[in-house]
Amino acid sequence: MLAVAEASEAPSGAVWFINYLNAEFERLDDSARAWGQVPSSRPSRFVVVETAGGTQLTPVTYAVRLLVSSWETTTPKAERLAARVNALAQAAPRQVVGGVQCRAFESAGLPYDMPDPDAKVPRFRQNIVLHFRGQLL
Amino acid sequence: MAKSKIKLNSSEVRRVLKSREVQADLVSRAERVAAVAGSGFEVRTNIGPNRARAAVVAVSSKAQRAEAKSGALSKALDAGRG
């Protein structure tokens, strides 16, 4: 009998983090919402989460790097929103969203000021790394 | 069973971290990151008191814009692995 290797599929860290942030923003009665890209009807306070690569740690575990941008109407407000996102990211380990549990958080530096060059809208960016276990196919 | 004790020779560790081999490895990784990030990203190196360093810097306005708009450099970091 042939041994069949089990295939493991990485979860989408960006989708997980967007859903996690939106649940937390609601819980905190915060008007901010997270998206995968800048929404067409641009709100004054929002977060964009993009996948920026990562590493497969073992055959079934993944470290997903996310590029997270926090937009607000003023630079101090954008900085505070980014700090809130950072705090929520640090609290992500052991949280379960959509049946997927985040296993660890790695800081890849604190948020930094990087306004959008076209819109000139205040924006803080940060890179974070979240660990997940893949789903066996 | 007796426990082993490892004591690092700090000056030798520093020598290794500043060696030409480590410098070459860092430059190779940084060049891969710069290549994936796109044009206008340049590799810069220096040797600090304890270790060699390599950095990828956006030197053109086009590259700075690419990082600001789409995170071109942030998304290229994995090219430095391996």
JSON list of C-alpha atoms in Angstrom, two decimals:
[
{"chain": "A", "resi": 1, "resn": "MET", "atom": "CA", "xyz": [0.00, 0.00, 0.00]},
{"chain": "A", "resi": 2, "resn": "LEU", "atom": "CA", "xyz": [1.30, 3.45, -0.87]},
{"chain": "A", "resi": 3, "resn": "ALA", "atom": "CA", "xyz": [1.65, 6.07, 1.81]},
{"chain": "A", "resi": 4, "resn": "VAL", "atom": "CA", "xyz": [-0.13, 9.25, 0.80]},
{"chain": "A", "resi": 5, "resn": "ALA", "atom": "CA", "xyz": [1.32, 12.53, 2.05]},
{"chain": "A", "resi": 6, "resn": "GLU", "atom": "CA", "xyz": [-1.24, 14.87, 3.57]},
{"chain": "A", "resi": 7, "resn": "ALA", "atom": "CA", "xyz": [-1.45, 18.26, 1.93]},
{"chain": "A", "resi": 8, "resn": "SER", "atom": "CA", "xyz": [-1.80, 21.31, 4.12]},
{"chain": "A", "resi": 9, "resn": "GLU", "atom": "CA", "xyz": [-3.33, 24.55, 2.85]},
{"chain": "A", "resi": 10, "resn": "ALA", "atom": "CA", "xyz": [-2.32, 27.85, 4.45]},
{"chain": "A", "resi": 11, "resn": "PRO", "atom": "CA", "xyz": [-5.23, 29.99, 5.67]},
{"chain": "A", "resi": 12, "resn": "SER", "atom": "CA", "xyz": [-5.48, 33.55, 4.36]},
{"chain": "A", "resi": 13, "resn": "GLY", "atom": "CA", "xyz": [-3.89, 35.56, 7.13]},
{"chain": "A", "resi": 14, "resn": "ALA", "atom": "CA", "xyz": [-5.20, 38.81, 5.63]},
{"chain": "A", "resi": 15, "resn": "VAL", "atom": "CA", "xyz": [-8.82, 37.63, 5.58]},
{"chain": "A", "resi": 16, "resn": "TRP", "atom": "CA", "xyz": [-8.45, 36.24, 9.09]},
{"chain": "A", "resi": 17, "resn": "PHE", "atom": "CA", "xyz": [-7.04, 39.52, 10.42]},
{"chain": "A", "resi": 18, "resn": "ILE", "atom": "CA", "xyz": [-9.69, 41.63, 8.63]},
{"chain": "A", "resi": 19, "resn": "ASN", "atom": "CA", "xyz": [-12.49, 39.58, 10.17]},
{"chain": "A", "resi": 20, "resn": "TYR", "atom": "CA", "xyz": [-10.78, 39.62, 13.57]},
{"chain": "A", "resi": 21, "resn": "LEU", "atom": "CA", "xyz": [-10.28, 43.42, 13.50]},
{"chain": "A", "resi": 22, "resn": "ASN", "atom": "CA", "xyz": [-13.87, 44.08, 12.43]},
{"chain": "A", "resi": 23, "resn": "ALA", "atom": "CA", "xyz": [-15.22, 41.92, 15.26]},
{"chain": "A", "resi": 24, "resn": "GLU", "atom": "CA", "xyz": [-12.96, 43.71, 17.75]},
{"chain": "A", "resi": 25, "resn": "PHE", "atom": "CA", "xyz": [-13.85, 47.18, 16.41]},
{"chain": "A", "resi": 26, "resn": "GLU", "atom": "CA", "xyz": [-17.53, 46.36, 16.89]},
{"chain": "A", "resi": 27, "resn": "ARG", "atom": "CA", "xyz": [-16.91, 45.04, 20.38]},
{"chain": "A", "resi": 28, "resn": "LEU", "atom": "CA", "xyz": [-15.03, 48.25, 21.24]},
{"chain": "A", "resi": 29, "resn": "ASP", "atom": "CA", "xyz": [-17.76, 50.42, 19.66]},
{"chain": "A", "resi": 30, "resn": "ASP", "atom": "CA", "xyz": [-15.10, 51.81, 17.31]},
{"chain": "A", "resi": 31, "resn": "SER", "atom": "CA", "xyz": [-16.30, 53.14, 13.94]},
{"chain": "A", "resi": 32, "resn": "ALA", "atom": "CA", "xyz": [-13.15, 51.88, 12.16]},
{"chain": "A", "resi": 33, "resn": "ARG", "atom": "CA", "xyz": [-13.49, 48.97, 9.74]},
{"chain": "A", "resi": 34, "resn": "ALA", "atom": "CA", "xyz": [-10.86, 46.81, 8.07]},
{"chain": "A", "resi": 35, "resn": "TRP", "atom": "CA", "xyz": [-10.73, 46.06, 4.35]},
{"chain": "A", "resi": 36, "resn": "GLY", "atom": "CA", "xyz": [-8.57, 44.23, 1.86]},
{"chain": "A", "resi": 37, "resn": "GLN", "atom": "CA", "xyz": [-8.16, 47.39, -0.21]},
{"chain": "A", "resi": 38, "resn": "VAL", "atom": "CA", "xyz": [-9.10, 51.04, -0.01]},
{"chain": "A", "resi": 39, "resn": "PRO", "atom": "CA", "xyz": [-12.91, 51.08, -0.22]},
{"chain": "A", "resi": 40, "resn": "SER", "atom": "CA", "xyz": [-14.44, 53.08, -3.08]},
{"chain": "A", "resi": 41, "resn": "SER", "atom": "CA", "xyz": [-16.61, 55.11, -0.71]},
{"chain": "A", "resi": 42, "resn": "ARG", "atom": "CA", "xyz": [-13.64, 56.04, 1.42]},
{"chain": "A", "resi": 43, "resn": "PRO", "atom": "CA", "xyz": [-14.61, 56.41, 5.10]},
{"chain": "A", "resi": 44, "resn": "SER", "atom": "CA", "xyz": [-12.65, 58.79, 7.31]},
{"chain": "A", "resi": 45, "resn": "ARG", "atom": "CA", "xyz": [-11.34, 56.02, 9.57]},
{"chain": "A", "resi": 46, "resn": "PHE", "atom": "CA", "xyz": [-10.36, 52.63, 8.22]},
{"chain": "A", "resi": 47, "resn": "VAL", "atom": "CA", "xyz": [-7.66, 49.96, 8.02]},
{"chain": "A", "resi": 48, "resn": "VAL", "atom": "CA", "xyz": [-6.32, 48.10, 4.98]},
{"chain": "A", "resi": 49, "resn": "VAL", "atom": "CA", "xyz": [-4.70, 44.68, 5.43]},
{"chain": "A", "resi": 50, "resn": "GLU", "atom": "CA", "xyz": [-2.54, 43.21, 2.64]},
{"chain": "A", "resi": 51, "resn": "THR", "atom": "CA", "xyz": [-0.55, 40.00, 2.46]},
{"chain": "A", "resi": 52, "resn": "ALA", "atom": "CA", "xyz": [3.20, 40.64, 2.25]},
{"chain": "A", "resi": 53, "resn": "GLY", "atom": "CA", "xyz": [4.57, 37.07, 2.10]},
{"chain": "A", "resi": 54, "resn": "GLY", "atom": "CA", "xyz": [5.73, 34.99, 5.01]},
{"chain": "A", "resi": 55, "resn": "THR", "atom": "CA", "xyz": [7.26, 31.62, 5.79]},
{"chain": "A", "resi": 56, "resn": "GLN", "atom": "CA", "xyz": [6.17, 28.01, 5.98]},
{"chain": "A", "resi": 57, "resn": "LEU", "atom": "CA", "xyz": [7.60, 27.02, 9.36]},
{"chain": "A", "resi": 58, "resn": "THR", "atom": "CA", "xyz": [6.75, 23.31, 9.24]},
{"chain": "A", "resi": 59, "resn": "PRO", "atom": "CA", "xyz": [4.70, 21.18, 6.81]},
{"chain": "A", "resi": 60, "resn": "VAL", "atom": "CA", "xyz": [1.56, 22.39, 8.59]},
{"chain": "A", "resi": 61, "resn": "THR", "atom": "CA", "xyz": [2.37, 25.77, 10.18]},
{"chain": "A", "resi": 62, "resn": "TYR", "atom": "CA", "xyz": [2.71, 29.16, 8.53]},
{"chain": "A", "resi": 63, "resn": "ALA", "atom": "CA", "xyz": [3.98, 32.60, 9.54]},
{"chain": "A", "resi": 64, "resn": "VAL", "atom": "CA", "xyz": [2.07, 35.13, 7.45]},
{"chain": "A", "resi": 65, "resn": "ARG", "atom": "CA", "xyz": [3.43, 38.67, 7.09]},
{"chain": "A", "resi": 66, "resn": "LEU", "atom": "CA", "xyz": [0.81, 41.40, 6.76]},
{"chain": "A", "resi": 67, "resn": "LEU", "atom": "CA", "xyz": [1.19, 45.00, 5.69]},
{"chain": "A", "resi": 68, "resn": "VAL", "atom": "CA", "xyz": [-1.37, 46.97, 7.70]},
{"chain": "A", "resi": 69, "resn": "SER", "atom": "CA", "xyz": [-2.26, 50.60, 6.92]},
{"chain": "A", "resi": 70, "resn": "SER", "atom": "CA", "xyz": [-4.34, 52.73, 9.28]},
{"chain": "A", "resi": 71, "resn": "TRP", "atom": "CA", "xyz": [-6.04, 55.78, 7.72]},
{"chain": "A", "resi": 72, "resn": "GLU", "atom": "CA", "xyz": [-7.56, 58.74, 9.56]},
{"chain": "A", "resi": 73, "resn": "THR", "atom": "CA", "xyz": [-8.30, 62.42, 9.05]},
{"chain": "A", "resi": 74, "resn": "THR", "atom": "CA", "xyz": [-5.26, 63.70, 10.98]},
{"chain": "A", "resi": 75, "resn": "THR", "atom": "CA", "xyz": [-1.79, 62.29, 11.62]},
{"chain": "A", "resi": 76, "resn": "PRO", "atom": "CA", "xyz": [-2.28, 61.96, 15.42]},
{"chain": "A", "resi": 77, "resn": "LYS", "atom": "CA", "xyz": [-5.58, 60.12, 14.87]},
{"chain": "A", "resi": 78, "resn": "ALA", "atom": "CA", "xyz": [-3.96, 57.80, 12.33]},
{"chain": "A", "resi": 79, "resn": "GLU", "atom": "CA", "xyz": [-1.19, 57.08, 14.82]},
{"chain": "A", "resi": 80, "resn": "ARG", "atom": "CA", "xyz": [-3.74, 56.25, 17.55]},
{"chain": "A", "resi": 81, "resn": "LEU", "atom": "CA", "xyz": [-5.67, 53.97, 15.21]},
{"chain": "A", "resi": 82, "resn": "ALA", "atom": "CA", "xyz": [-2.43, 52.18, 14.27]},
{"chain": "A", "resi": 83, "resn": "ALA", "atom": "CA", "xyz": [-1.60, 51.78, 17.95]},
{"chain": "A", "resi": 84, "resn": "ARG", "atom": "CA", "xyz": [-5.03, 50.21, 18.51]},
{"chain": "A", "resi": 85, "resn": "VAL", "atom": "CA", "xyz": [-4.49, 47.84, 15.58]},
{"chain": "A", "resi": 86, "resn": "ASN", "atom": "CA", "xyz": [-1.09, 46.91, 17.00]},
{"chain": "A", "resi": 87, "resn": "ALA", "atom": "CA", "xyz": [-2.59, 46.19, 20.41]},
{"chain": "A", "resi": 88, "resn": "LEU", "atom": "CA", "xyz": [-5.29, 44.03, 18.84]},
{"chain": "A", "resi": 89, "resn": "ALA", "atom": "CA", "xyz": [-2.66, 42.16, 16.81]},
{"chain": "A", "resi": 90, "resn": "GLN", "atom": "CA", "xyz": [-0.74, 41.42, 19.98]},
{"chain": "A", "resi": 91, "resn": "ALA", "atom": "CA", "xyz": [-3.94, 40.01, 21.49]},
{"chain": "A", "resi": 92, "resn": "ALA", "atom": "CA", "xyz": [-4.64, 37.81, 18.44]},
{"chain": "A", "resi": 93, "resn": "PRO", "atom": "CA", "xyz": [-2.91, 34.59, 19.61]},
{"chain": "A", "resi": 94, "resn": "ARG", "atom": "CA", "xyz": [-5.42, 31.93, 20.74]},
{"chain": "A", "resi": 95, "resn": "GLN", "atom": "CA", "xyz": [-8.32, 33.86, 19.13]},
{"chain": "A", "resi": 96, "resn": "VAL", "atom": "CA", "xyz": [-10.47, 31.81, 16.77]},
{"chain": "A", "resi": 97, "resn": "VAL", "atom": "CA", "xyz": [-12.13, 33.38, 13.71]},
{"chain": "A", "resi": 98, "resn": "GLY", "atom": "CA", "xyz": [-14.01, 31.29, 11.18]},
{"chain": "A", "resi": 99, "resn": "GLY", "atom": "CA", "xyz": [-12.75, 28.12, 12.82]},
{"chain": "A", "resi": 100, "resn": "VAL", "atom": "CA", "xyz": [-9.10, 29.14, 12.40]},
{"chain": "A", "resi": 101, "resn": "GLN", "atom": "CA", "xyz": [-6.98, 29.88, 15.44]},
{"chain": "A", "resi": 102, "resn": "CYS", "atom": "CA", "xyz": [-4.11, 32.35, 15.44]},
{"chain": "A", "resi": 103, "resn": "ARG", "atom": "CA", "xyz": [-1.18, 30.67, 17.17]},
{"chain": "A", "resi": 104, "resn": "ALA", "atom": "CA", "xyz": [1.33, 33.48, 17.62]},
{"chain": "A", "resi": 105, "resn": "PHE", "atom": "CA", "xyz": [2.08, 37.14, 16.95]},
{"chain": "A", "resi": 106, "resn": "GLU", "atom": "CA", "xyz": [5.47, 38.52, 15.95]},
{"chain": "A", "resi": 107, "resn": "SER", "atom": "CA", "xyz": [6.17, 42.22, 15.89]},
{"chain": "A", "resi": 108, "resn": "ALA", "atom": "CA", "xyz": [8.02, 43.43, 12.84]},
{"chain": "A", "resi": 109, "resn": "GLY", "atom": "CA", "xyz": [8.43, 46.97, 14.13]},
{"chain": "A", "resi": 110, "resn": "LEU", "atom": "CA", "xyz": [6.06, 49.62, 15.43]},
{"chain": "A", "resi": 111, "resn": "PRO", "atom": "CA", "xyz": [3.75, 51.68, 13.16]},
{"chain": "A", "resi": 112, "resn": "TYR", "atom": "CA", "xyz": [5.40, 54.40, 11.08]},
{"chain": "A", "resi": 113, "resn": "ASP", "atom": "CA", "xyz": [4.07, 57.51, 9.36]},
{"chain": "A", "resi": 114, "resn": "MET", "atom": "CA", "xyz": [3.60, 57.02, 5.61]},
{"chain": "A", "resi": 115, "resn": "PRO", "atom": "CA", "xyz": [0.88, 59.26, 4.15]},
{"chain": "A", "resi": 116, "resn": "ASP", "atom": "CA", "xyz": [-0.69, 58.25, 0.87]},
{"chain": "A", "resi": 117, "resn": "PRO", "atom": "CA", "xyz": [1.34, 60.09, -1.82]},
{"chain": "A", "resi": 118, "resn": "ASP", "atom": "CA", "xyz": [-1.70, 60.76, -4.03]},
{"chain": "A", "resi": 119, "resn": "ALA", "atom": "CA", "xyz": [-4.54, 61.41, -1.64]},
{"chain": "A", "resi": 120, "resn": "LYS", "atom": "CA", "xyz": [-2.27, 63.13, 0.95]},
{"chain": "A", "resi": 121, "resn": "VAL", "atom": "CA", "xyz": [-4.36, 61.43, 3.59]},
{"chain": "A", "resi": 122, "resn": "PRO", "atom": "CA", "xyz": [-2.71, 60.66, 6.96]},
{"chain": "A", "resi": 123, "resn": "ARG", "atom": "CA", "xyz": [-1.76, 57.00, 7.16]},
{"chain": "A", "resi": 124, "resn": "PHE", "atom": "CA", "xyz": [0.37, 54.88, 9.49]},
{"chain": "A", "resi": 125, "resn": "ARG", "atom": "CA", "xyz": [1.79, 51.58, 8.38]},
{"chain": "A", "resi": 126, "resn": "GLN", "atom": "CA", "xyz": [3.05, 48.53, 10.24]},
{"chain": "A", "resi": 127, "resn": "ASN", "atom": "CA", "xyz": [4.23, 45.05, 9.39]},
{"chain": "A", "resi": 128, "resn": "ILE", "atom": "CA", "xyz": [3.00, 42.21, 11.57]},
{"chain": "A", "resi": 129, "resn": "VAL", "atom": "CA", "xyz": [3.47, 38.46, 11.43]},
{"chain": "A", "resi": 130, "resn": "LEU", "atom": "CA", "xyz": [0.77, 36.02, 12.56]},
{"chain": "A", "resi": 131, "resn": "HIS", "atom": "CA", "xyz": [1.20, 32.27, 12.87]},
{"chain": "A", "resi": 132, "resn": "PHE", "atom": "CA", "xyz": [-1.47, 29.78, 11.80]},
{"chain": "A", "resi": 133, "resn": "ARG", "atom": "CA", "xyz": [-1.84, 26.06, 11.37]},
{"chain": "A", "resi": 134, "resn": "GLY", "atom": "CA", "xyz": [-2.79, 24.99, 7.87]},
{"chain": "A", "resi": 135, "resn": "GLN", "atom": "CA", "xyz": [-5.90, 22.99, 7.09]},
{"chain": "A", "resi": 136, "resn": "LEU", "atom": "CA", "xyz": [-5.38, 19.43, 5.93]},
{"chain": "A", "resi": 137, "resn": "LEU", "atom": "CA", "xyz": [-6.96, 18.73, 2.57]},
{"chain": "B", "resi": 1, "resn": "MET", "atom": "CA", "xyz": [24.92, 12.92, 33.36]},
{"chain": "B", "resi": 2, "resn": "ALA", "atom": "CA", "xyz": [27.12, 16.01, 33.52]},
{"chain": "B", "resi": 3, "resn": "LYS", "atom": "CA", "xyz": [25.69, 19.15, 31.96]},
{"chain": "B", "resi": 4, "resn": "SER", "atom": "CA", "xyz": [27.64, 20.70, 29.12]},
{"chain": "B", "resi": 5, "resn": "LYS", "atom": "CA", "xyz": [28.42, 24.37, 29.36]},
{"chain": "B", "resi": 6, "resn": "ILE", "atom": "CA", "xyz": [29.02, 26.45, 26.28]},
{"chain": "B", "resi": 7, "resn": "LYS", "atom": "CA", "xyz": [30.88, 29.72, 26.54]},
{"chain": "B", "resi": 8, "resn": "LEU", "atom": "CA", "xyz": [30.98, 31.84, 23.41]},
{"chain": "B", "resi": 9, "resn": "ASN", "atom": "CA", "xyz": [34.14, 33.65, 22.52]},
{"chain": "B", "resi": 10, "resn": "SER", "atom": "CA", "xyz": [32.63, 37.10, 21.95]},
{"chain": "B", "resi": 11, "resn": "SER", "atom": "CA", "xyz": [35.54, 38.54, 20.00]},
{"chain": "B", "resi": 12, "resn": "GLU", "atom": "CA", "xyz": [35.54, 35.55, 17.64]},
{"chain": "B", "resi": 13, "resn": "VAL", "atom": "CA", "xyz": [31.75, 35.81, 17.20]},
{"chain": "B", "resi": 14, "resn": "ARG", "atom": "CA", "xyz": [32.19, 39.46, 16.28]},
{"chain": "B", "resi": 15, "resn": "ARG", "atom": "CA", "xyz": [34.94, 38.52, 13.84]},
{"chain": "B", "resi": 16, "resn": "VAL", "atom": "CA", "xyz": [32.63, 35.98, 12.14]},
{"chain": "B", "resi": 17, "resn": "LEU", "atom": "CA", "xyz": [29.70, 38.44, 12.01]},
{"chain": "B", "resi": 18, "resn": "LYS", "atom": "CA", "xyz": [31.98, 40.96, 10.27]},
{"chain": "B", "resi": 19, "resn": "SER", "atom": "CA", "xyz": [33.72, 38.43, 8.01]},
{"chain": "B", "resi": 20, "resn": "ARG", "atom": "CA", "xyz": [33.77, 38.69, 4.23]},
{"chain": "B", "resi": 21, "resn": "GLU", "atom": "CA", "xyz": [31.66, 35.52, 3.99]},
{"chain": "B", "resi": 22, "resn": "VAL", "atom": "CA", "xyz": [28.88, 37.02, 6.14]},
{"chain": "B", "resi": 23, "resn": "GLN", "atom": "CA", "xyz": [29.11, 40.30, 4.23]},
{"chain": "B", "resi": 24, "resn": "ALA", "atom": "CA", "xyz": [28.77, 38.43, 0.92]},
{"chain": "B", "resi": 25, "resn": "ASP", "atom": "CA", "xyz": [25.74, 36.52, 2.21]},
{"chain": "B", "resi": 26, "resn": "LEU", "atom": "CA", "xyz": [24.06, 39.71, 3.43]},
{"chain": "B", "resi": 27, "resn": "VAL", "atom": "CA", "xyz": [24.70, 41.50, 0.14]},
{"chain": "B", "resi": 28, "resn": "SER", "atom": "CA", "xyz": [23.36, 38.54, -1.83]},
{"chain": "B", "resi": 29, "resn": "ARG", "atom": "CA", "xyz": [20.14, 38.53, 0.23]},
{"chain": "B", "resi": 30, "resn": "ALA", "atom": "CA", "xyz": [19.76, 42.31, 0.00]},
{"chain": "B", "resi": 31, "resn": "GLU", "atom": "CA", "xyz": [20.32, 42.22, -3.76]},
{"chain": "B", "resi": 32, "resn": "ARG", "atom": "CA", "xyz": [17.55, 39.63, -4.14]},
{"chain": "B", "resi": 33, "resn": "VAL", "atom": "CA", "xyz": [15.19, 41.83, -2.12]},
{"chain": "B", "resi": 34, "resn": "ALA", "atom": "CA", "xyz": [16.13, 44.91, -4.17]},
{"chain": "B", "resi": 35, "resn": "ALA", "atom": "CA", "xyz": [15.62, 43.04, -7.44]},
{"chain": "B", "resi": 36, "resn": "VAL", "atom": "CA", "xyz": [12.13, 41.90, -6.43]},
{"chain": "B", "resi": 37, "resn": "ALA", "atom": "CA", "xyz": [11.22, 45.36, -5.09]},
{"chain": "B", "resi": 38, "resn": "GLY", "atom": "CA", "xyz": [11.93, 46.89, -8.50]},
{"chain": "B", "resi": 39, "resn": "SER", "atom": "CA", "xyz": [14.02, 49.65, -10.02]},
{"chain": "B", "resi": 40, "resn": "GLY", "atom": "CA", "xyz": [15.27, 52.46, -7.83]},
{"chain": "B", "resi": 41, "resn": "PHE", "atom": "CA", "xyz": [16.03, 50.25, -4.83]},
{"chain": "B", "resi": 42, "resn": "GLU", "atom": "CA", "xyz": [19.72, 50.11, -3.93]},
{"chain": "B", "resi": 43, "resn": "VAL", "atom": "CA", "xyz": [21.77, 47.93, -1.59]},
{"chain": "B", "resi": 44, "resn": "ARG", "atom": "CA", "xyz": [23.90, 49.71, 1.00]},
{"chain": "B", "resi": 45, "resn": "THR", "atom": "CA", "xyz": [26.30, 48.00, 3.37]},
{"chain": "B", "resi": 46, "resn": "ASN", "atom": "CA", "xyz": [28.37, 48.94, 6.34]},
{"chain": "B", "resi": 47, "resn": "ILE", "atom": "CA", "xyz": [30.32, 47.22, 9.08]},
{"chain": "B", "resi": 48, "resn": "GLY", "atom": "CA", "xyz": [29.32, 48.19, 12.59]},
{"chain": "B", "resi": 49, "resn": "PRO", "atom": "CA", "xyz": [31.29, 47.54, 15.76]},
{"chain": "B", "resi": 50, "resn": "ASN", "atom": "CA", "xyz": [29.70, 44.10, 16.22]},
{"chain": "B", "resi": 51, "resn": "ARG", "atom": "CA", "xyz": [28.44, 42.96, 12.83]},
{"chain": "B", "resi": 52, "resn": "ALA", "atom": "CA", "xyz": [28.14, 43.65, 9.14]},
{"chain": "B", "resi": 53, "resn": "ARG", "atom": "CA", "xyz": [24.86, 45.07, 7.87]},
{"chain": "B", "resi": 54, "resn": "ALA", "atom": "CA", "xyz": [23.09, 45.36, 4.55]},
{"chain": "B", "resi": 55, "resn": "ALA", "atom": "CA", "xyz": [20.09, 47.54, 3.80]},
{"chain": "B", "resi": 56, "resn": "VAL", "atom": "CA", "xyz": [17.83, 48.09, 0.81]},
{"chain": "B", "resi": 57, "resn": "VAL", "atom": "CA", "xyz": [17.05, 51.75, 0.28]},
{"chain": "B", "resi": 58, "resn": "ALA", "atom": "CA", "xyz": [14.59, 53.46, -2.07]},
{"chain": "B", "resi": 59, "resn": "VAL", "atom": "CA", "xyz": [16.87, 55.99, -3.79]},
{"chain": "B", "resi": 60, "resn": "SER", "atom": "CA", "xyz": [14.61, 57.24, -6.57]},
{"chain": "B", "resi": 61, "resn": "SER", "atom": "CA", "xyz": [11.33, 59.09, -6.22]},
{"chain": "B", "resi": 62, "resn": "LYS", "atom": "CA", "xyz": [9.72, 56.32, -8.30]},
{"chain": "B", "resi": 63, "resn": "ALA", "atom": "CA", "xyz": [10.89, 53.69, -5.81]},
{"chain": "B", "resi": 64, "resn": "GLN", "atom": "CA", "xyz": [9.80, 55.79, -2.82]},
{"chain": "B", "resi": 65, "resn": "ARG", "atom": "CA", "xyz": [6.41, 56.16, -4.43]},
{"chain": "B", "resi": 66, "resn": "ALA", "atom": "CA", "xyz": [6.21, 52.40, -5.12]},
{"chain": "B", "resi": 67, "resn": "GLU", "atom": "CA", "xyz": [6.81, 51.70, -1.43]},
{"chain": "B", "resi": 68, "resn": "ALA", "atom": "CA", "xyz": [4.32, 54.37, -0.35]},
{"chain": "B", "resi": 69, "resn": "LYS", "atom": "CA", "xyz": [1.62, 53.25, -2.78]},
{"chain": "B", "resi": 70, "resn": "SER", "atom": "CA", "xyz": [1.91, 49.47, -2.72]},
{"chain": "B", "resi": 71, "resn": "GLY", "atom": "CA", "xyz": [4.56, 48.49, -0.17]},
{"chain": "B", "resi": 72, "resn": "ALA", "atom": "CA", "xyz": [6.92, 47.24, -2.91]},
{"chain": "B", "resi": 73, "resn": "LEU", "atom": "CA", "xyz": [9.88, 46.85, -0.55]},
{"chain": "B", "resi": 74, "resn": "SER", "atom": "CA", "xyz": [7.84, 45.50, 2.38]},
{"chain": "B", "resi": 75, "resn": "LYS", "atom": "CA", "xyz": [6.40, 42.81, 0.11]},
{"chain": "B", "resi": 76, "resn": "ALA", "atom": "CA", "xyz": [9.83, 41.88, -1.29]},
{"chain": "B", "resi": 77, "resn": "LEU", "atom": "CA", "xyz": [11.40, 40.93, 2.05]},
{"chain": "B", "resi": 78, "resn": "ASP", "atom": "CA", "xyz": [10.90, 37.19, 1.59]},
{"chain": "B", "resi": 79, "resn": "ALA", "atom": "CA", "xyz": [13.26, 37.21, -1.40]},
{"chain": "B", "resi": 80, "resn": "GLY", "atom": "CA", "xyz": [16.06, 37.54, 1.17]},
{"chain": "B", "resi": 81, "resn": "ARG", "atom": "CA", "xyz": [15.30, 34.20, 2.78]},
{"chain": "B", "resi": 82, "resn": "GLY", "atom": "CA", "xyz": [16.96, 30.90, 2.08]}
]
